[in-house]
CSV table of C-alpha atoms and ligand atoms in Angstrom, one decimal:
chain,number,residue,atom,x,y,z
A,89,UNK,CA,-4.4,10.1,5.0
A,90,UNK,CA,-3.3,9.2,1.5
A,91,UNK,CA,0.4,9.0,1.1
A,92,UNK,CA,2.2,8.4,-2.3
A,93,UNK,CA,5.4,6.7,-2.1
A,94,UNK,CA,7.7,7.4,-5.1
A,95,UNK,CA,10.2,4.8,-6.6
A,96,UNK,CA,9.4,1.8,-4.3
A,97,UNK,CA,10.9,-0.3,-7.2
A,98,UNK,CA,13.9,0.5,-9.3
A,99,UNK,CA,13.8,0.3,-13.1
A,100,UNK,CA,15.7,-3.0,-12.9
A,101,UNK,CA,13.3,-4.5,-10.3
A,102,UNK,CA,10.3,-3.4,-12.4
A,103,UNK,CA,11.7,-5.2,-15.3
A,104,UNK,CA,12.2,-8.4,-13.3
A,105,UNK,CA,8.6,-8.1,-11.9
A,106,UNK,CA,7.2,-7.5,-15.3
A,107,UNK,CA,9.1,-10.4,-16.8
A,108,UNK,CA,7.8,-12.7,-14.1
A,109,UNK,CA,4.3,-11.6,-14.5
A,110,UNK,CA,4.4,-12.2,-18.3
A,111,UNK,CA,4.5,-16.0,-17.8
A,112,UNK,CA,2.0,-16.0,-14.9
A,113,UNK,CA,-1.2,-17.9,-14.5
A,114,UNK,CA,-4.1,-15.7,-13.6
A,115,UNK,CA,-7.4,-16.6,-12.0
A,116,UNK,CA,-10.6,-14.8,-11.5
A,117,UNK,CA,-10.1,-12.1,-8.8
A,118,UNK,CA,-13.4,-12.8,-7.2
A,119,UNK,CA,-11.9,-15.9,-5.6
A,120,UNK,CA,-9.9,-13.7,-3.2
A,121,UNK,CA,-12.7,-11.3,-2.3
A,122,UNK,CA,-14.9,-11.2,0.7
A,123,UNK,CA,-18.6,-11.7,0.3
A,124,UNK,CA,-19.5,-8.1,-0.3
A,125,UNK,CA,-16.6,-7.1,-2.4
A,126,UNK,CA,-17.1,-10.1,-4.6
A,127,UNK,CA,-20.2,-8.5,-6.1
A,128,UNK,CA,-18.3,-5.5,-7.5
A,129,UNK,CA,-14.9,-7.1,-8.3
A,130,UNK,CA,-14.0,-7.8,-11.9
A,131,UNK,CA,-10.4,-8.4,-12.5
A,132,UNK,CA,-7.7,-11.3,-12.6
A,133,UNK,CA,-5.1,-12.1,-10.0
A,134,UNK,CA,-2.0,-14.2,-10.0
A,135,UNK,CA,-3.0,-17.7,-8.8
A,136,UNK,CA,-2.1,-17.9,-5.1
A,137,UNK,CA,-0.4,-21.3,-5.6
A,138,UNK,CA,1.8,-19.9,-8.3
A,139,UNK,CA,5.5,-20.6,-7.9
A,140,UNK,CA,6.2,-17.0,-9.0
A,141,UNK,CA,4.7,-15.6,-5.7
A,142,UNK,CA,7.9,-16.2,-3.8
A,143,UNK,CA,10.1,-14.5,-6.3
A,144,UNK,CA,7.8,-11.6,-6.7
A,145,UNK,CA,7.3,-11.0,-3.0
A,146,UNK,CA,11.1,-11.0,-2.4
A,147,UNK,CA,11.4,-8.0,-4.7
A,148,UNK,CA,8.1,-6.2,-4.0
A,149,UNK,CA,7.8,-6.8,-0.2
A,150,UNK,CA,11.4,-6.1,0.7
A,151,UNK,CA,11.4,-2.9,-1.2
A,152,UNK,CA,8.1,-1.7,0.2
A,153,UNK,CA,8.8,-2.6,3.8
A,154,UNK,CA,12.2,-1.0,3.7
A,155,UNK,CA,11.1,2.2,2.1
A,156,UNK,CA,11.6,5.1,4.6
A,157,UNK,CA,8.2,6.8,3.6
A,158,UNK,CA,6.3,3.6,3.9
A,159,UNK,CA,7.9,2.9,7.4
A,160,UNK,CA,7.1,6.4,8.6
A,161,UNK,CA,3.5,6.7,7.2
A,162,UNK,CA,2.3,3.1,7.8
A,163,UNK,CA,4.3,2.1,10.9
A,164,UNK,CA,3.9,-1.5,9.8
A,165,UNK,CA,3.5,-4.3,12.3
A,166,UNK,CA,2.2,-7.2,10.2
A,167,UNK,CA,2.3,-7.2,6.4
A,168,UNK,CA,0.1,-9.3,4.0
A,169,UNK,CA,1.4,-11.3,1.2
A,170,UNK,CA,0.4,-9.1,-1.8
A,171,UNK,CA,-2.0,-9.9,-4.7
A,172,UNK,CA,-0.9,-9.3,-8.1
A,173,UNK,CA,-3.8,-8.0,-10.1
A,174,UNK,CA,-4.4,-7.5,-13.9
A,175,UNK,CA,-7.2,-5.4,-15.3
A,176,UNK,CA,-8.1,-5.7,-19.0
A,177,UNK,CA,-10.5,-3.5,-20.9
A,178,UNK,CA,-14.1,-3.8,-19.4
A,179,UNK,CA,-12.6,-4.7,-16.0
A,180,UNK,CA,-13.0,-2.7,-12.8
A,181,UNK,CA,-13.5,-3.0,-9.0
A,182,UNK,CA,-16.6,-1.2,-7.7
A,183,UNK,CA,-16.9,0.8,-4.6
A,184,UNK,CA,-16.0,-1.2,-1.4
A,185,UNK,CA,-14.0,-1.2,1.8
A,186,UNK,CA,-11.4,-3.9,2.4
A,187,UNK,CA,-11.9,-6.9,4.5
A,188,UNK,CA,-11.2,-6.0,8.2
A,189,UNK,CA,-9.2,-9.2,9.1
A,190,UNK,CA,-7.1,-11.3,6.7
A,191,UNK,CA,-4.6,-14.0,6.7
A,192,UNK,CA,-4.7,-17.7,7.8
A,193,UNK,CA,-6.1,-18.7,11.2
A,194,UNK,CA,-2.5,-19.0,12.7
A,195,UNK,CA,-1.5,-15.6,11.2
A,196,UNK,CA,-4.4,-13.3,11.3
A,197,UNK,CA,-4.0,-9.6,11.1
A,198,UNK,CA,-6.1,-6.5,11.0
A,199,UNK,CA,-6.0,-4.4,7.9
A,200,UNK,CA,-5.3,-0.8,8.8
A,201,UNK,CA,-3.6,0.5,5.8
A,202,UNK,CA,-4.0,-0.6,2.1
A,203,UNK,CA,-1.3,-0.2,-0.5
A,204,UNK,CA,-1.5,-0.2,-4.3
A,205,UNK,CA,1.8,-0.5,-6.1
A,206,UNK,CA,1.6,0.4,-9.8
A,207,UNK,CA,3.6,-2.0,-12.0
A,208,UNK,CA,3.1,-0.4,-15.4
A,209,UNK,CA,3.1,3.1,-16.7
A,210,UNK,CA,-0.1,5.3,-16.8
A,211,UNK,CA,0.2,5.7,-20.6
A,212,UNK,CA,0.0,2.0,-21.1
A,213,UNK,CA,-3.7,1.9,-20.3
A,214,UNK,CA,-6.7,4.3,-20.2
A,215,UNK,CA,-9.0,4.4,-17.1
A,216,UNK,CA,-8.0,2.2,-14.2
A,217,UNK,CA,-7.5,5.0,-11.7
A,218,UNK,CA,-7.9,4.1,-8.0
A,219,UNK,CA,-10.6,6.4,-6.7
A,220,UNK,CA,-10.6,7.0,-2.9
A,221,UNK,CA,-13.0,8.8,-0.8
A,222,UNK,CA,-11.0,11.0,1.6
A,223,UNK,CA,-11.7,13.9,4.0
A,224,UNK,CA,-11.0,16.3,1.2
A,225,UNK,CA,-13.3,14.6,-1.3
A,226,UNK,CA,-12.7,12.0,-4.0
A,227,UNK,CA,-9.1,11.5,-5.1
A,228,UNK,CA,-8.3,9.9,-8.4
A,229,UNK,CA,-4.9,8.3,-8.5
A,230,UNK,CA,-2.8,6.8,-11.1
A,231,UNK,CA,1.0,6.8,-10.4
A,232,UNK,CA,4.1,6.0,-12.5
A,233,UNK,CA,5.3,2.4,-12.5
A,234,UNK,CA,7.1,1.5,-9.3
A,235,UNK,CA,5.3,4.0,-7.2
A,236,UNK,CA,2.6,3.3,-4.6
A,237,UNK,CA,-0.3,4.9,-2.8
A,238,UNK,CA,-1.3,4.0,0.7
A,239,UNK,CA,-4.8,4.7,2.2
A,240,UNK,CA,-6.9,3.6,5.1
A,241,UNK,CA,-8.3,0.1,4.5
A,242,UNK,CA,-11.7,1.3,5.8
A,243,UNK,CA,-12.0,4.1,3.3
A,244,UNK,CA,-14.4,3.7,0.4
A,245,UNK,CA,-12.5,3.1,-2.8
A,246,UNK,CA,-12.9,1.7,-6.3
A,247,UNK,CA,-10.9,1.0,-9.4
A,248,UNK,CA,-12.3,2.9,-12.4
A,249,UNK,CA,-13.0,0.7,-15.5
A,250,UNK,CA,-10.0,0.1,-17.8
A,251,UNK,CA,-11.1,1.2,-21.2
A,252,UNK,CA,-7.8,0.4,-23.1
A,253,UNK,CA,-4.6,-1.5,-22.5
A,254,UNK,CA,-3.7,-3.5,-19.3
A,255,UNK,CA,-3.4,-2.2,-15.8
A,256,UNK,CA,-0.9,-4.2,-13.6
A,257,UNK,CA,-0.7,-3.6,-9.8
A,258,UNK,CA,0.3,-5.3,-6.5
A,259,UNK,CA,-2.0,-4.8,-3.7
A,260,UNK,CA,-1.1,-5.4,0.0
A,261,UNK,CA,-2.3,-4.6,3.5
A,262,UNK,CA,-0.7,-3.8,6.8
A,263,UNK,CA,-1.6,-4.0,10.4
A,264,UNK,CA,-0.1,-0.8,11.8
A,265,UNK,CA,1.7,-0.5,15.2
A,266,UNK,CA,-0.8,2.5,15.6
A,267,UNK,CA,-4.3,1.5,14.9
A,268,UNK,CA,-5.9,5.0,14.9
A,269,UNK,CA,-5.5,6.7,11.5
A,270,UNK,CA,-5.5,10.3,13.1
A,271,UNK,CA,-2.7,9.3,15.4
A,272,UNK,CA,-0.7,7.8,12.5
A,273,UNK,CA,-1.1,11.1,10.6
A,274,UNK,CA,0.0,13.2,13.5
A,275,UNK,CA,3.1,10.9,14.0
A,276,UNK,CA,3.9,11.1,10.3
A,277,UNK,CA,3.8,14.9,10.3
A,278,UNK,CA,5.9,15.1,13.4
A,279,UNK,CA,8.4,12.7,11.9
A,280,UNK,CA,8.7,14.8,8.8
A,281,UNK,CA,9.2,18.0,10.9
A,282,UNK,CA,11.7,16.2,13.1
A,283,UNK,CA,13.8,15.0,10.1
A,284,UNK,CA,13.7,18.5,8.5
A,285,UNK,CA,14.9,20.1,11.8
A,286,UNK,CA,17.6,17.4,12.3
A,287,UNK,CA,19.0,18.3,9.0
A,288,UNK,CA,19.0,22.0,9.6
A,289,UNK,CA,20.0,22.1,13.3
A,290,UNK,CA,21.9,18.8,13.9
A,291,UNK,CA,23.2,19.9,17.3
A,292,UNK,CA,20.3,21.8,18.7
A,293,UNK,CA,19.1,20.7,22.1
A,294,UNK,CA,15.4,21.6,21.3
A,295,UNK,CA,15.5,19.4,18.2
A,296,UNK,CA,16.7,16.5,20.3
A,297,UNK,CA,13.6,17.2,22.6
A,298,UNK,CA,11.3,17.0,19.6
A,299,UNK,CA,13.0,13.7,18.6
A,300,UNK,CA,12.4,12.3,22.1
A,301,UNK,CA,8.8,13.4,22.1
A,302,UNK,CA,8.3,11.5,18.8
A,303,UNK,CA,9.9,8.4,20.2
A,304,UNK,CA,7.7,8.5,23.4
A,305,UNK,CA,4.6,9.2,21.6
A,306,UNK,CA,5.3,6.1,19.5
A,307,UNK,CA,5.8,4.2,22.8
A,308,UNK,CA,2.5,5.5,24.2
A,309,UNK,CA,0.5,4.6,21.1
A,310,UNK,CA,2.2,1.4,19.6
A,311,UNK,CA,0.4,-1.8,20.1
A,312,UNK,CA,2.2,-5.2,19.6
B,574,NI,NI1,-9.8,-2.6,-2.0
């Protein structure tokens, strides 16, 4: 399931993030890639020891984690510290699946859902789409600044070569409370239906039963 999340960051937050990134030190992105991904990765990332990380994460992670669509679609349990990546003309990230387990020894997590948050506008660069293999074929995605796309970390994906301008993104991973992608999709669809019905028929007993079913399905499937 691919879910796009509109307006994760406000215009003001985007401005702050862009200003912070302008003075940032970037390093070769291959340093953070696993053995297989390293061969196909060509970009630059904010140095992990950069002092800016904390400030950026406060803005980006809080907004993403608290976004109702992210919550409902990803059901996040553990969240990774994001990478801030920059792609210049000629840079790309070839076909890969994301590393299955990330984080330091004391705080390891499984990657179930990947998120790419776009930090600049699509007309600021050419190419640079994220291309994801999904059940309904190849999806090419390039969203407006401040919006995000989530996709299963195990799905084949790549970043098309940037041919003009600069592509700026934040990329992060989550271990979900519900490991199985099909179960997550079912819960997400049931959640959307439940919300729509609650709005339409706030006092209806049958709607309350649907709500209870969602809650108890979550209890049945959640792993912590
Ligand atoms: Ni990836």
